mmCIF file of C-alpha atoms in Angstrom:
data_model
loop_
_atom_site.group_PDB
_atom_site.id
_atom_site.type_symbol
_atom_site.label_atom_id
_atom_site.label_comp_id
_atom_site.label_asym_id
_atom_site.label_seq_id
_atom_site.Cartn_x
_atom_site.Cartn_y
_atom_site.Cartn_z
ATOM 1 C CA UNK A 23 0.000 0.000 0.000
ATOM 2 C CA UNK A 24 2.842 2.133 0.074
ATOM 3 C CA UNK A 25 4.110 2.054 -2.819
ATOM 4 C CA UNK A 26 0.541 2.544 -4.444
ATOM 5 C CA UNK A 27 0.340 5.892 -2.127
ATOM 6 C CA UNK A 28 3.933 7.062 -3.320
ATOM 7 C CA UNK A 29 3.329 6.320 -6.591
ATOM 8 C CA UNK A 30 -0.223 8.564 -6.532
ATOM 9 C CA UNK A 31 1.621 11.148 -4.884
ATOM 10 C CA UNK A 32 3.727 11.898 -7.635
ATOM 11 C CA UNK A 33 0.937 11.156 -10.613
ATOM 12 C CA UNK A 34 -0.495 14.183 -8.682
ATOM 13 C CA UNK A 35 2.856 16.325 -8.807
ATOM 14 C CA UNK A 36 3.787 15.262 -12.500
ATOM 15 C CA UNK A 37 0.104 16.003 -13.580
ATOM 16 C CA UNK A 38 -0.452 19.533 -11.912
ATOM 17 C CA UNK A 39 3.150 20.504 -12.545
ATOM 18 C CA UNK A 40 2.047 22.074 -16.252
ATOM 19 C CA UNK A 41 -0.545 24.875 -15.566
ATOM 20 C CA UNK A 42 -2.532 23.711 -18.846
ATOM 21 C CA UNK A 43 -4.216 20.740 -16.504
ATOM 22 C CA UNK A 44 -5.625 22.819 -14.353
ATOM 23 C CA UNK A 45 -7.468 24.295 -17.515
ATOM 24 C CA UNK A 46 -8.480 20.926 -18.978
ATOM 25 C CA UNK A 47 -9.707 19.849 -15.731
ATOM 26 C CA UNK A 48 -11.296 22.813 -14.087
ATOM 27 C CA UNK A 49 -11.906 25.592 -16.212
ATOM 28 C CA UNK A 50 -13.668 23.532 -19.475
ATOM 29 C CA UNK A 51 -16.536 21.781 -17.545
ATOM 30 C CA UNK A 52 -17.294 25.448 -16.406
ATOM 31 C CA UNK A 53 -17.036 26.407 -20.380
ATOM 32 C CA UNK A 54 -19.095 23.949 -20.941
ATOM 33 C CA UNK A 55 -21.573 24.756 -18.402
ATOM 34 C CA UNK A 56 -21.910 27.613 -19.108
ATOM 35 C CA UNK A 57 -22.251 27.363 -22.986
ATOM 36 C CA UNK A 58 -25.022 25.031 -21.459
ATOM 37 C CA UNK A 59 -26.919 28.081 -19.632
ATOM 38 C CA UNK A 60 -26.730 30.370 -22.994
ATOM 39 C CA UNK A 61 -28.120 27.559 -25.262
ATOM 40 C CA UNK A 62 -31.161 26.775 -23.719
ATOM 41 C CA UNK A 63 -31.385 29.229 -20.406
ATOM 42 C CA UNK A 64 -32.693 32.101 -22.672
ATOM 43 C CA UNK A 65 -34.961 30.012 -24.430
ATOM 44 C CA UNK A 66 -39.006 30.950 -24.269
ATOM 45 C CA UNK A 67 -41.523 27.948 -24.034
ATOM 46 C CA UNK A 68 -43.265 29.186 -27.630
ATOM 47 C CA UNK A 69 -46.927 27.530 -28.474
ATOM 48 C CA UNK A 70 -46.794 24.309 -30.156
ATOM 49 C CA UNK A 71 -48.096 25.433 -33.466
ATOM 50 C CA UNK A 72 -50.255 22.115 -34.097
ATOM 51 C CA UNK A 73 -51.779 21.291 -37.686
ATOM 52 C CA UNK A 74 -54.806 19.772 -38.350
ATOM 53 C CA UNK A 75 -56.354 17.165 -41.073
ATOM 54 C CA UNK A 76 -59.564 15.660 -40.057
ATOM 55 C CA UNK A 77 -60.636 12.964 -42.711
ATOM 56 C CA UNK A 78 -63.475 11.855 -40.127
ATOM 57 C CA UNK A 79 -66.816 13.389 -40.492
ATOM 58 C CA UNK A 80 -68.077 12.271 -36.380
ATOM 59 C CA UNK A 81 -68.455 14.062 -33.187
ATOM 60 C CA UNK A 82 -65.441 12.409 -31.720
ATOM 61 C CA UNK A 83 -62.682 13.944 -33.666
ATOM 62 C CA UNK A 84 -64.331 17.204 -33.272
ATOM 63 C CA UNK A 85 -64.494 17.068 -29.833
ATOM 64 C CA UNK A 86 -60.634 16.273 -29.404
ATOM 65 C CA UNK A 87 -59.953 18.426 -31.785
ATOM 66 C CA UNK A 88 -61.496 21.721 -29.762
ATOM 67 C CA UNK A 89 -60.330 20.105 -26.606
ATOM 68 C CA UNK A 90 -56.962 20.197 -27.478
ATOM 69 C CA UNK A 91 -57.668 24.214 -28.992
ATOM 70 C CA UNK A 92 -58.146 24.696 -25.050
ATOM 71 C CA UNK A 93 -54.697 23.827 -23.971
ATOM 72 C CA UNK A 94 -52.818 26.948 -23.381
ATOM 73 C CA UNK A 95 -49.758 26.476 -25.437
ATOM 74 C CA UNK A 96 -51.630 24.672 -28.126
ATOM 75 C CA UNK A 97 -52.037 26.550 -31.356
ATOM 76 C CA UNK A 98 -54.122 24.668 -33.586
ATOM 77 C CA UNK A 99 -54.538 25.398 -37.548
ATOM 78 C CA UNK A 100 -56.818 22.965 -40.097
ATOM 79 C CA UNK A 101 -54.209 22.652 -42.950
ATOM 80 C CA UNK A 102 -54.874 20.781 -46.076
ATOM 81 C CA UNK A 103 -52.748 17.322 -46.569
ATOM 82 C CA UNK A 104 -50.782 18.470 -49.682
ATOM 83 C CA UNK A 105 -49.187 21.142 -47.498
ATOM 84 C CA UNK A 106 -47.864 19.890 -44.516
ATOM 85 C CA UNK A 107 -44.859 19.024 -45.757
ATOM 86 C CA UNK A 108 -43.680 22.259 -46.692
ATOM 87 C CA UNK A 109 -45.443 23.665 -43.208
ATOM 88 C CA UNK A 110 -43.285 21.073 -41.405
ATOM 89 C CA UNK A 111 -39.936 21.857 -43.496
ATOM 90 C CA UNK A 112 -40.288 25.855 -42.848
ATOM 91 C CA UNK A 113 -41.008 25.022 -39.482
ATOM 92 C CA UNK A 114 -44.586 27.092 -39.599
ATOM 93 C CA UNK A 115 -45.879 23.590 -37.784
ATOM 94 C CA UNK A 116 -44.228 21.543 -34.786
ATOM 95 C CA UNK A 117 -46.557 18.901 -35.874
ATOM 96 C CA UNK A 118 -49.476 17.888 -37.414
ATOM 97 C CA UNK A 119 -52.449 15.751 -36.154
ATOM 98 C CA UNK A 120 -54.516 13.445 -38.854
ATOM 99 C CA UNK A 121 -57.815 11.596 -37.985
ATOM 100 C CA UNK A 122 -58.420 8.641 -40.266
ATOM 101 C CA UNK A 123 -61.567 8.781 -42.124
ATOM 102 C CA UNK A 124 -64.488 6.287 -40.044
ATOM 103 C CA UNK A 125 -62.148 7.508 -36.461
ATOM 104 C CA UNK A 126 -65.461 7.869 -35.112
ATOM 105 C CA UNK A 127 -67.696 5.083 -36.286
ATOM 106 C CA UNK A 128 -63.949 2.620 -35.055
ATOM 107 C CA UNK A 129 -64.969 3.568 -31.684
ATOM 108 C CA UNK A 130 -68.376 2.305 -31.361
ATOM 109 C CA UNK A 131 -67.253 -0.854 -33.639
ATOM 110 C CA UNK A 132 -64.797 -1.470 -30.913
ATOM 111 C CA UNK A 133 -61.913 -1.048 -32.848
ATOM 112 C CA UNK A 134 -60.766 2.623 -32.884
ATOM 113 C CA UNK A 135 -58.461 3.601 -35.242
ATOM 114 C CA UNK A 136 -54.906 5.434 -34.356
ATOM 115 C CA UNK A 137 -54.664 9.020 -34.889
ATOM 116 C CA UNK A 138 -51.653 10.167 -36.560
ATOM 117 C CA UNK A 139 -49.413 12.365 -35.322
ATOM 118 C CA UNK A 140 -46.440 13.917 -37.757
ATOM 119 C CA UNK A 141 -43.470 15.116 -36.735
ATOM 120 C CA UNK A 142 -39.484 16.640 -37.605
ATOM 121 C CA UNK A 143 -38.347 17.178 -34.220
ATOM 122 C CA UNK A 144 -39.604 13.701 -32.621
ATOM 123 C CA UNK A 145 -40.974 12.825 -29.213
ATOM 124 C CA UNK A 146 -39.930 16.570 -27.831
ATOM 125 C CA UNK A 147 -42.876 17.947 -30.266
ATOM 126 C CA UNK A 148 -45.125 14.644 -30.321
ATOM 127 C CA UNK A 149 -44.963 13.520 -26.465
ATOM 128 C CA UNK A 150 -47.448 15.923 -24.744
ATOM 129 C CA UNK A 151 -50.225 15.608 -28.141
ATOM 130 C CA UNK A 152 -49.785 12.025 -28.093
ATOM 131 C CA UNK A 153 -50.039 11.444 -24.463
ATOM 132 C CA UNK A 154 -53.167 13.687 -24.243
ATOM 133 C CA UNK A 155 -55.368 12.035 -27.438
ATOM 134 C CA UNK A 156 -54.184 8.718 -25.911
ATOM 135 C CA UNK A 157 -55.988 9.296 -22.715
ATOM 136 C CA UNK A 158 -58.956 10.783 -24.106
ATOM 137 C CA UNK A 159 -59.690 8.019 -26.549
ATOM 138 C CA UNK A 160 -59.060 5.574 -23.563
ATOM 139 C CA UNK A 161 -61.647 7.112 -21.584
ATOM 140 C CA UNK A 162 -63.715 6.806 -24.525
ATOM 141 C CA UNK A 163 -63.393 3.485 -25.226
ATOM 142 C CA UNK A 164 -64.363 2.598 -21.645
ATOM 143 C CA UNK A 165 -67.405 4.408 -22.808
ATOM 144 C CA UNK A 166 -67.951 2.325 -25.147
ATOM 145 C CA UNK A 167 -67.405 -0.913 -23.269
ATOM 146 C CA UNK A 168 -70.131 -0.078 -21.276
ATOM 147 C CA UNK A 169 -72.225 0.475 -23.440
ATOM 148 C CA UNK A 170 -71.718 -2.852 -24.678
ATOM 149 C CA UNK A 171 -72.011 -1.609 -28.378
ATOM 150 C CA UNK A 172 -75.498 -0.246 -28.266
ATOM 151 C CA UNK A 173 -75.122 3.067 -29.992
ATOM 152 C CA UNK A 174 -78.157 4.520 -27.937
ATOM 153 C CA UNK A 175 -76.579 4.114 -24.749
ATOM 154 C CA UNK A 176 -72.925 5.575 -25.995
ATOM 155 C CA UNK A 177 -74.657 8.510 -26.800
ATOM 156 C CA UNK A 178 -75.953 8.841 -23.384
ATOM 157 C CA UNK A 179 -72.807 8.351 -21.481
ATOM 158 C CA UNK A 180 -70.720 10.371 -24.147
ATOM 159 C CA UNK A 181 -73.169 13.704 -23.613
ATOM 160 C CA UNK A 182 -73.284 12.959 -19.574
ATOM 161 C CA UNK A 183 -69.383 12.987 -19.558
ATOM 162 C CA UNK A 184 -68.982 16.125 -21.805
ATOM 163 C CA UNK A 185 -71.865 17.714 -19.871
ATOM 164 C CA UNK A 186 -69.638 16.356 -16.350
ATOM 165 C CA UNK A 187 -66.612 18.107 -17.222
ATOM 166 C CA UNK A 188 -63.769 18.451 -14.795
ATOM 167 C CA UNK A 189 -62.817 19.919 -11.545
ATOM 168 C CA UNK A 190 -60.063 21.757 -11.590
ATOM 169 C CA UNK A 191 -57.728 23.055 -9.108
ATOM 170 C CA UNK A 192 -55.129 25.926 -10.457
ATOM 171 C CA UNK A 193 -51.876 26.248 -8.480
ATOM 172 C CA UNK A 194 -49.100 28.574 -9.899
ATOM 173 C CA UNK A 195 -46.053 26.510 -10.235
ATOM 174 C CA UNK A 196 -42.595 27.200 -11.710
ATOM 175 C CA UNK A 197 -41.697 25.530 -14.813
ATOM 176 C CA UNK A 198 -39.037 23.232 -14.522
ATOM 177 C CA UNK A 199 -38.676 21.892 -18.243
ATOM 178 C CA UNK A 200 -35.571 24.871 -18.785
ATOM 179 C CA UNK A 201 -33.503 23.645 -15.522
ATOM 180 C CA UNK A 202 -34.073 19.954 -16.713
ATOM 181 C CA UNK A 203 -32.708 20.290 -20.185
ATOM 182 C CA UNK A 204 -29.833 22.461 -18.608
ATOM 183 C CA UNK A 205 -28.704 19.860 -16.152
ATOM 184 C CA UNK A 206 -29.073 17.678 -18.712
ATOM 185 C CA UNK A 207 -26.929 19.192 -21.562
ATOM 186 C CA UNK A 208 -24.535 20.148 -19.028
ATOM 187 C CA UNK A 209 -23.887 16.528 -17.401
ATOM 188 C CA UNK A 210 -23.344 15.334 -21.338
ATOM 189 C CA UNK A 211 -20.856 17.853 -22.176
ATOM 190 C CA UNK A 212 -19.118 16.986 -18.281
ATOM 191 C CA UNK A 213 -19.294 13.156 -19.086
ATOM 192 C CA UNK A 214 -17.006 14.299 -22.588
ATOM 193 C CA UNK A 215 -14.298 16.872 -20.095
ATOM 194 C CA UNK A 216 -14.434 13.650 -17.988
ATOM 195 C CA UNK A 217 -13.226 11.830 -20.910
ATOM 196 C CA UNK A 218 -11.097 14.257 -22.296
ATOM 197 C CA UNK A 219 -9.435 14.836 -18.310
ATOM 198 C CA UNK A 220 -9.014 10.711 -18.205
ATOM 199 C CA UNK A 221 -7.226 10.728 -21.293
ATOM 200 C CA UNK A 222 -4.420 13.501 -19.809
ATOM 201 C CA UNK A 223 -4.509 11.593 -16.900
ATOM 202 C CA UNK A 224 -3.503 8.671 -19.060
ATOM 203 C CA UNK A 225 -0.569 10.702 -20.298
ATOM 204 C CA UNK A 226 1.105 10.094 -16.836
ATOM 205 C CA UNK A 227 1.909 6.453 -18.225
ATOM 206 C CA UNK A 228 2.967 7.856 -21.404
ATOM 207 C CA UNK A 229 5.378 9.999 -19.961
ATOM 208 C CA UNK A 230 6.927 7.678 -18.105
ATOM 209 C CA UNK A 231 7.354 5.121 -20.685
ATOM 210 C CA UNK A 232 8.582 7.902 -23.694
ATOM 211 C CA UNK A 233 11.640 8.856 -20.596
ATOM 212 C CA UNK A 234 12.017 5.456 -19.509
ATOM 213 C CA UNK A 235 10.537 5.989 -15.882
ATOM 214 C CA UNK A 236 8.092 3.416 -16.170
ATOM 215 C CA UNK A 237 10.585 1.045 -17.231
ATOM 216 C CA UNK A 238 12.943 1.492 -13.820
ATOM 217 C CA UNK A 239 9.484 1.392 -11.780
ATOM 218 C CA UNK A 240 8.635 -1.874 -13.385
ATOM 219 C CA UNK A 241 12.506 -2.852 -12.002
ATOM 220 C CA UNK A 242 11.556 -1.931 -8.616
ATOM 221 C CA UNK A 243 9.954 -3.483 -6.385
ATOM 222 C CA UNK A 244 6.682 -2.361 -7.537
ATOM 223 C CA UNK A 245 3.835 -4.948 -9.146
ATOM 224 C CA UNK A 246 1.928 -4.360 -12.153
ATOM 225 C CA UNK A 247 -1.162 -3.923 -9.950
ATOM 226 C CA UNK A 248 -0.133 -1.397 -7.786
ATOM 227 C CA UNK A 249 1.280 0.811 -10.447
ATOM 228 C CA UNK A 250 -2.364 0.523 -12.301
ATOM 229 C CA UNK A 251 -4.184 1.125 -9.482
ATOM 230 C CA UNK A 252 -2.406 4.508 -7.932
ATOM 231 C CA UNK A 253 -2.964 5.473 -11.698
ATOM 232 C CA UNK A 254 -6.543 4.897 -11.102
ATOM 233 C CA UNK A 255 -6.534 6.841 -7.561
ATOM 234 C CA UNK A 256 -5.131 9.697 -9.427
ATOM 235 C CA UNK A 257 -7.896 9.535 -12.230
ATOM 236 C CA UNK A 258 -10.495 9.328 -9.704
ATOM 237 C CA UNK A 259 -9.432 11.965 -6.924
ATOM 238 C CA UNK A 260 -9.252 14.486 -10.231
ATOM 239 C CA UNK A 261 -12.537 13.436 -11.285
ATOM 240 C CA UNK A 262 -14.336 13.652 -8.145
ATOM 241 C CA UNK A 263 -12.622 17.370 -7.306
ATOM 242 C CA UNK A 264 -14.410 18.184 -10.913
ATOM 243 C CA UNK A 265 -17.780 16.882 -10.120
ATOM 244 C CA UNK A 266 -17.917 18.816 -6.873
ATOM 245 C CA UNK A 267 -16.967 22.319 -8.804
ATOM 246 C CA UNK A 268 -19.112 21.491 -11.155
ATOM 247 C CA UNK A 269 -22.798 20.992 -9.117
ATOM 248 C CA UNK A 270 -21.244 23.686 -6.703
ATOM 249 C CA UNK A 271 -21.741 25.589 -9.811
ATOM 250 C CA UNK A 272 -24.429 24.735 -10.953
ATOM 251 C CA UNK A 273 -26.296 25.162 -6.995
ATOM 252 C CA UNK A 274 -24.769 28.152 -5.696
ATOM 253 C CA UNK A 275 -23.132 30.187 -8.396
ATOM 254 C CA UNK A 276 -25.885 30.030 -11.645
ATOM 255 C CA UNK A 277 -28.693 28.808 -9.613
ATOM 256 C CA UNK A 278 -29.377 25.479 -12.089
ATOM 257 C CA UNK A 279 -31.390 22.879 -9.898
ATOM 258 C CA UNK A 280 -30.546 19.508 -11.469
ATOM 259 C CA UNK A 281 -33.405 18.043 -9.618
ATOM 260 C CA UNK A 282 -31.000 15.090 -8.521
ATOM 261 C CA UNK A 283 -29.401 14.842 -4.736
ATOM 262 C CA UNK A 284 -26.012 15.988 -4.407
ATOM 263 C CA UNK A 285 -24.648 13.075 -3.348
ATOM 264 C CA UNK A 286 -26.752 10.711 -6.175
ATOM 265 C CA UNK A 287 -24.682 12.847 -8.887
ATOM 266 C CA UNK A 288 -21.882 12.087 -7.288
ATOM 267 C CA UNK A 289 -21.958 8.766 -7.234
ATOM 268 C CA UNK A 290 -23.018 8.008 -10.834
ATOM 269 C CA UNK A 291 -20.618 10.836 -12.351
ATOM 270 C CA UNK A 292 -17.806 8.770 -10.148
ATOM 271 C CA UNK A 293 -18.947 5.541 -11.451
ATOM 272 C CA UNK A 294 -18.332 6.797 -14.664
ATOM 273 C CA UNK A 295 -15.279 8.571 -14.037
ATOM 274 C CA UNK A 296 -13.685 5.040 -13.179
ATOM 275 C CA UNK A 297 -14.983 3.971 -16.387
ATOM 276 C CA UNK A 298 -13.407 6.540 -18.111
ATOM 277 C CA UNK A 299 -10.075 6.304 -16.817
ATOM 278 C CA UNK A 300 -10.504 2.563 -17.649
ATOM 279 C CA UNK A 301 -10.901 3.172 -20.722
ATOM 280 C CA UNK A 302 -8.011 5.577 -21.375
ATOM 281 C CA UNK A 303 -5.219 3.010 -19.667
ATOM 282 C CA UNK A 304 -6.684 0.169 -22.129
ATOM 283 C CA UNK A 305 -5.704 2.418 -25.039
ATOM 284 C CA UNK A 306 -2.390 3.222 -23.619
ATOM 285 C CA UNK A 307 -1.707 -0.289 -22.388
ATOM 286 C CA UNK A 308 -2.047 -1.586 -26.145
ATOM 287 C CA UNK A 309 -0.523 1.290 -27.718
ATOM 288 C CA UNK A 310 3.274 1.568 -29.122
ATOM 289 C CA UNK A 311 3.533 5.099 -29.577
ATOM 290 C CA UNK A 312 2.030 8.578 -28.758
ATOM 291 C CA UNK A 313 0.713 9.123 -31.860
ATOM 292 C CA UNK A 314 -1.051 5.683 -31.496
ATOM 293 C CA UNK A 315 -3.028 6.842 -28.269
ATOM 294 C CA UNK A 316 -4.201 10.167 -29.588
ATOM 295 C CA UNK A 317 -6.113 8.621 -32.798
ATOM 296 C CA UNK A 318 -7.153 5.876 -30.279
ATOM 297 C CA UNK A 319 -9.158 8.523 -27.889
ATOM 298 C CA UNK A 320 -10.097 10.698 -30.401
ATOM 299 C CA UNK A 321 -11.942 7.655 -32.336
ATOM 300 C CA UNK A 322 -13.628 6.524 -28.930
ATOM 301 C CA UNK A 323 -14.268 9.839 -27.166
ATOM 302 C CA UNK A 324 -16.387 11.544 -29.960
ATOM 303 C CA UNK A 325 -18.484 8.957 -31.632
ATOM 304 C CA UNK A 326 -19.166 7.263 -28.111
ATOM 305 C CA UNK A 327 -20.133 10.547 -26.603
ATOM 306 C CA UNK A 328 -22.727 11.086 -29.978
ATOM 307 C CA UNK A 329 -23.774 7.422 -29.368
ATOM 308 C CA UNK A 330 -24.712 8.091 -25.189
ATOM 309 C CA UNK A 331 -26.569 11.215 -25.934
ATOM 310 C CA UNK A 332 -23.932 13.412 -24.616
ATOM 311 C CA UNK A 333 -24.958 15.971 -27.620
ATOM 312 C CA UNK A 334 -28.852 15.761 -27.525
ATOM 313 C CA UNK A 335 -31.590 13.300 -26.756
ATOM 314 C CA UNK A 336 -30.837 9.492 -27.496
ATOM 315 C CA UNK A 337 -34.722 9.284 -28.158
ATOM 316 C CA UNK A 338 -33.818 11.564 -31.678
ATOM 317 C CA UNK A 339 -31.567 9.354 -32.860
ATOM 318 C CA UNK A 340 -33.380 6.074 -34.861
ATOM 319 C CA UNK A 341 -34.323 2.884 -32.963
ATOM 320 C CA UNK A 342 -31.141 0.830 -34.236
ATOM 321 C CA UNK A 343 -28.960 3.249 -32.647
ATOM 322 C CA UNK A 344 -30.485 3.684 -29.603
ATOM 323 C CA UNK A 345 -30.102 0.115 -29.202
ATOM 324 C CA UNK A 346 -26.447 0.441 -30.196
ATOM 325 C CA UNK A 347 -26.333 3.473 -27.415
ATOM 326 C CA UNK A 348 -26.626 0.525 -24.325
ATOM 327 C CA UNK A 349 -23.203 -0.644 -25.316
ATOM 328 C CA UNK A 350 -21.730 2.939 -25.020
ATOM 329 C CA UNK A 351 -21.001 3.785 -20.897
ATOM 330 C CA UNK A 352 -22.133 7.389 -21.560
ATOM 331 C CA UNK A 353 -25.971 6.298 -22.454
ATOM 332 C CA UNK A 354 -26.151 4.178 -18.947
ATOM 333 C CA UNK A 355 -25.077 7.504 -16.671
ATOM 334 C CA UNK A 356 -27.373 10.227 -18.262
ATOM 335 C CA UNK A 357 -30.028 7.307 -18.339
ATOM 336 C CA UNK A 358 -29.515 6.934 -14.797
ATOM 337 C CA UNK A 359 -29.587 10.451 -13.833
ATOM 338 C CA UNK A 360 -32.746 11.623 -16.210
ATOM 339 C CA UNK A 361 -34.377 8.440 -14.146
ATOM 340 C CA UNK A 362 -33.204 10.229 -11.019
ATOM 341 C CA UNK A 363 -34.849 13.638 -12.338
ATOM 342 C CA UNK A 364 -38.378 11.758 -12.862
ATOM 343 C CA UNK A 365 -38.432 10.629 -9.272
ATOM 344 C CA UNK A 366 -36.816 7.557 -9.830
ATOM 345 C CA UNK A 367 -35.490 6.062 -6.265
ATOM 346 C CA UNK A 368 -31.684 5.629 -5.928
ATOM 347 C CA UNK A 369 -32.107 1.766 -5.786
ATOM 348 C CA UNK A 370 -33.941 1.897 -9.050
ATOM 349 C CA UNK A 371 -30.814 2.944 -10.996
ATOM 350 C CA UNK A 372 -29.187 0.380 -9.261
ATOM 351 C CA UNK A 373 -28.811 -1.622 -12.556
ATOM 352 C CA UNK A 374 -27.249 1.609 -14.462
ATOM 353 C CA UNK A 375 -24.458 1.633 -11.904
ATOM 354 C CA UNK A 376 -23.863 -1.768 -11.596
ATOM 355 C CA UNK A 377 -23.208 -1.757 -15.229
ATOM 356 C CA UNK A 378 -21.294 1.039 -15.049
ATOM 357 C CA UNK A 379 -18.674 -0.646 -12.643
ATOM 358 C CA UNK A 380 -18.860 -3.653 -14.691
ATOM 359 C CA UNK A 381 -17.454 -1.756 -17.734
ATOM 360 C CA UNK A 382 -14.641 -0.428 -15.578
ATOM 361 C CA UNK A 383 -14.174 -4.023 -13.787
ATOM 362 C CA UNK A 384 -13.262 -5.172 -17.586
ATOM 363 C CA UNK A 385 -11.949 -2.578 -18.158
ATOM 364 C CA UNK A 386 -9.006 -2.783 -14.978
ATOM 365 C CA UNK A 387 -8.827 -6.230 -15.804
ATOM 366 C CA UNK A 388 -7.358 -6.030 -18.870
ATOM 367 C CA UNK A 389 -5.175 -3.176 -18.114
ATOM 368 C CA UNK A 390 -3.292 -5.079 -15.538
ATOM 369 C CA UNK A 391 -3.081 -8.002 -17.551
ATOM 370 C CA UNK A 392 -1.719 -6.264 -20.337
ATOM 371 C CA UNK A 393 0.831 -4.852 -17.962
ATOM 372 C CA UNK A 394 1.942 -7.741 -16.506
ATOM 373 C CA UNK A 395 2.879 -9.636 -19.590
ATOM 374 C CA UNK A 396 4.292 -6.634 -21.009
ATOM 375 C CA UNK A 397 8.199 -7.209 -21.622
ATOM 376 C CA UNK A 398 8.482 -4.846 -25.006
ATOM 377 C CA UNK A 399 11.540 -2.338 -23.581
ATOM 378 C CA UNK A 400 11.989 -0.716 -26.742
ATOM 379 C CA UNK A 401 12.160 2.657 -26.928
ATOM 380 C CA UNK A 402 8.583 4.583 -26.434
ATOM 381 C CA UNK A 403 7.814 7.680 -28.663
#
């Protein structure tokens, strides 16, 4: 133990003894939070300008159709169907809405037919309208159920729950949406500096192998393991010294409320930091030169980081690569911590974490094999 705690001790000095660390590690996370805060912090929640094609000639339509006008930040329009597309591709429309011809008559046949709801910006514009025409066609259907298919009967029960209405309560609340999709844009960019730090924390091994230092450490009395694993306390110690700056930040200095505990963010940022500085001493255990480990990080840093959701919403991307995404680190830690936002329970992102320190249990494994059957002394450039 020792030697591990010697060993960290100078990681420290050699990393921190060039001034540019302390700006790779400190001052670009607060870059990128605040680039974070000037994206989307002065950014107005505009109506959803909603367009509407209603093949159907019933009631039912009709009545979602002014229901939905009554939504504050709805702004509906009836547009014809050979000019949506160009509505959608200016961006005059977020969406539009079409109701199959017969949506009406489905319903008391017992097999209601699915509205249509059209899209460029995906779930973000779709969610809320598909959500709410969802619901009201369930409670319509149940309608319809008990009436048992007698048309008579479903025209009773429809016109006593329109005539029923609903109570409502109206409490002023603050809107939370902007803070979310801060905190959320800002941990993706800090999951890439994480990265980015690992990979200069890496460099420590590089050094020492391009002067020959690791070499006479490997002659010492020092094993394979314990020269990994103060690399590792390094990585980690830097990485955790980030994330605090980072939600002090965010809590006291810009006033962004992330929604998650202090010490929940902590522990799934950290989980992820150990992946990360996994991953960096793989490439550098299996490279042979400098050069080598810079095109190495560069190819996994970026596309892995685009892959995770690091640079917008994984639900944008198609359904192949979101399944691709679960096999990136990056997608399991913002998954965990948008759970986390929801209300999600720590143990419920149990999973997320666990397969977080799986990927850095590999991940260690293989570095201190690789380092233990290493006997290549050439020189290192």
């Amino acid at each position: 133990m020792r030697n591990v705690l010697l060993l960290t001790v100078n990681a420290i000095k050699v990393t921190f003894r060039k001034k540019g660390s302390f700006f790779v590690y400190f001052v670009l996370p607060v870059v990128g939070l605040i680039m974070s805060m000037v994206i989307y912090g002065t950014a107005d929640t505009n109506p959803l300008n909603i367009g509407v094609i209603n093949y159907d000639d019933g009631n039912l339509s009709v009545d979602i159709i002014d229901s939905l006008a009554q939504i504050e930040n709805f702004k509906l329009t009836q547009v014809k169907s050979d000019e949506v597309d160009r509505l959608l591709l200016d961006g005059k429309l977020s969406c539009a809405v079409v109701f199959p011809e017969g949506f009406s008559e489905s319903f008391i046949a017992g097999v209601p037919k699915k509205v249509e709801v059209i899209s460029l910006k995906g779930k973000e514009a779709t969610a809320w309208i598909e959500h709410y025409i969802d619901l009201y066609a369930e409670n319509i259907y149940m309608l319809v159920e008990a009436s048992e298919g007698e048309e008579e009967m479903f025209d009773k029960l429809y016109e006593g729950y329109k005539e029923e209405g609903l109570r409502l309560s109206v409490n002023k609340i603050d809107d939370q949406a902007t803070d979310r999709v801060i905190a959320m844009f800002s941990m993706g960019l800090f999951i890439m500096f994480v990265m980015i730090g690992a990979s200069n924390t890496s460099e420590i091994i590089l050094r020492e192998k391009r002067n020959r230092t690791y070499f006479r450490i490997c002659a010492a009395p020092v094993k394979p393991g314990e020269y990994v694993l103060s690399n590792i306390i390094t990585g980690i110690l830097i990485i955790l010294v980030q994330i605090c700056i980072v939600l002090a930040l965010m809590k006291w200095v810009l006033h962004i409320e992330a929604y998650v505990s202090g010490w929940q963010m902590l522990l799934v940022l950290g989980a992820f930091g150990l992946v990360a500085i996994g991953i960096n001493m793989m490439i550098v255990a299996f490279a042979s030169s400098s050069g080598q480990v810079s095109a190495a990080s560069t190819l996994v840093v970026t596309p892995t980081c685009m892959l995770g959701g690091c640079f917008w919403s994984v639900e944008n991307m198609p359904e192949v690569m979101q399944r691709i995404s679960y096999f990136t680190p990056q997608r399991w830690a913002l998954d965990a911590i948008e759970r986390l936002q929801r209300g999600a329970s720590f143990a419920e992102v149990a999973v997320n974490l666990a397969v977080l320190l799986a990927f850095a249990a590999v991940f260690f494994s293989i570095v201190a094999y690789r380092f233990s059957i290493a006997d290549d002394v050439r020189r290192f450039v």
